[in-house]
Amino acid sequence: MLKVGWLFYKNGDVFLSHLFNQNKPLVTSINKLLLIGYYLLNIGYAILTIAYWEHLENAIDMINSLSITIGRIVILLAIMHYNNIVILKYVTKQKLLNQ
């Protein structure tokens, strides 16, 4: 997940630069906040998953449990990603309307 967060950070810079009219300090700070939020969400989810992990009897149960856990975190991250994009798009649209 570290590599995925770093890829979001690098590639999101271009998208945010376009949204905020090349305002580099603002883009850098927003991008860092999004990266920190991504890492905190992953760490928190991992801690909760470990805290409530059920007893596993065999490898099939382990694979099943891991796939459910990974599926949940991917869905949660996807929902948060699209919410962030919608919010950022709304903020920039409002900013353009007010100019």
Short mmCIF file of C-alpha atoms in Angstrom, two decimals:
data_model
loop_
_atom_site.label_atom_id
_atom_site.label_comp_id
_atom_site.label_asym_id
_atom_site.label_seq_id
_atom_site.Cartn_x
_atom_site.Cartn_y
_atom_site.Cartn_z
CA MET A 1 0.00 0.00 0.00
CA LEU A 2 2.97 2.34 0.43
CA LYS A 3 3.73 2.21 -3.29
CA VAL A 4 0.09 2.90 -4.18
CA GLY A 5 0.01 5.96 -1.91
CA TRP A 6 3.20 7.28 -3.47
CA LEU A 7 1.80 6.75 -6.99
CA PHE A 8 -1.35 8.68 -6.02
CA TYR A 9 0.85 11.44 -4.64
CA LYS A 10 3.01 11.74 -7.76
CA ASN A 11 0.19 11.48 -10.29
CA GLY A 12 -2.27 13.56 -8.28
CA ASP A 13 0.11 16.52 -8.47
CA VAL A 14 -0.69 17.00 -12.16
CA PHE A 15 -4.46 16.79 -11.58
CA LEU A 16 -4.37 19.19 -8.63
CA SER A 17 -2.14 21.62 -10.53
CA HIS A 18 -4.76 21.80 -13.25
CA LEU A 19 -7.57 22.33 -10.73
CA PHE A 20 -5.77 25.07 -8.82
CA ASN A 21 -4.32 26.99 -11.79
CA GLN A 22 -0.69 25.96 -11.23
CA ASN A 23 -0.62 27.31 -7.64
CA LYS A 24 2.32 25.10 -6.61
CA PRO A 25 2.36 25.79 -2.81
CA LEU A 26 -1.38 25.08 -2.51
CA VAL A 27 -1.13 21.96 -4.68
CA THR A 28 1.80 20.61 -2.66
CA SER A 29 0.05 21.15 0.67
CA ILE A 30 -3.24 19.58 -0.48
CA ASN A 31 -1.41 16.65 -2.03
CA LYS A 32 0.55 16.04 1.18
CA LEU A 33 -2.65 16.17 3.23
CA LEU A 34 -4.27 13.62 0.93
CA LEU A 35 -1.21 11.35 1.22
CA ILE A 36 -1.18 11.58 5.01
CA GLY A 37 -4.92 10.85 5.11
CA TYR A 38 -4.39 7.83 2.87
CA TYR A 39 -1.66 6.42 5.11
CA LEU A 40 -3.61 7.10 8.31
CA LEU A 41 -6.67 5.37 6.91
CA ASN A 42 -4.62 2.32 5.95
CA ILE A 43 -2.89 2.15 9.33
CA GLY A 44 -6.17 2.55 11.20
CA TYR A 45 -7.89 -0.08 9.11
CA ALA A 46 -4.97 -2.49 9.61
CA ILE A 47 -5.06 -1.99 13.38
CA LEU A 48 -8.81 -2.56 13.54
CA THR A 49 -8.51 -5.63 11.34
CA ILE A 50 -5.80 -7.13 13.54
CA ALA A 51 -7.73 -6.31 16.72
CA TYR A 52 -10.87 -8.11 15.55
CA TRP A 53 -9.28 -10.91 13.51
CA GLU A 54 -11.20 -14.16 13.87
CA HIS A 55 -9.56 -17.49 14.63
CA LEU A 56 -8.51 -19.20 11.40
CA GLU A 57 -8.34 -22.97 11.07
CA ASN A 58 -6.61 -23.45 7.71
CA ALA A 59 -5.10 -21.72 4.69
CA ILE A 60 -8.43 -21.47 2.87
CA ASP A 61 -9.94 -19.53 5.78
CA MET A 62 -6.90 -17.25 5.80
CA ILE A 63 -7.16 -16.54 2.06
CA ASN A 64 -10.89 -15.92 2.39
CA SER A 65 -10.42 -13.54 5.31
CA LEU A 66 -7.59 -11.67 3.58
CA SER A 67 -9.54 -11.25 0.36
CA ILE A 68 -12.54 -9.86 2.24
CA THR A 69 -10.31 -7.49 4.20
CA ILE A 70 -8.43 -6.28 1.12
CA GLY A 71 -11.70 -5.91 -0.78
CA ARG A 72 -13.16 -3.71 1.96
CA ILE A 73 -10.15 -1.42 2.10
CA VAL A 74 -10.04 -1.06 -1.70
CA ILE A 75 -13.74 -0.19 -1.84
CA LEU A 76 -13.36 2.28 1.02
CA LEU A 77 -10.36 3.94 -0.63
CA ALA A 78 -12.15 4.13 -3.98
CA ILE A 79 -15.18 5.82 -2.38
CA MET A 80 -12.94 8.28 -0.55
CA HIS A 81 -10.94 8.97 -3.73
CA TYR A 82 -14.02 9.84 -5.76
CA ASN A 83 -15.41 11.94 -2.90
CA ASN A 84 -12.15 13.90 -2.81
CA ILE A 85 -12.29 14.48 -6.55
CA VAL A 86 -15.90 15.67 -6.41
CA ILE A 87 -15.14 18.01 -3.49
CA LEU A 88 -12.05 19.44 -5.16
CA LYS A 89 -13.93 19.92 -8.43
CA TYR A 90 -16.77 21.67 -6.58
CA VAL A 91 -14.34 23.94 -4.71
CA THR A 92 -12.53 24.96 -7.90
CA LYS A 93 -15.82 25.51 -9.74
CA GLN A 94 -17.04 27.80 -6.94
CA LYS A 95 -13.70 29.61 -6.99
CA LEU A 96 -14.00 30.18 -10.75
CA LEU A 97 -17.58 31.42 -10.41
CA ASN A 98 -16.59 33.94 -7.75
CA GLN A 99 -13.81 35.46 -9.87
#
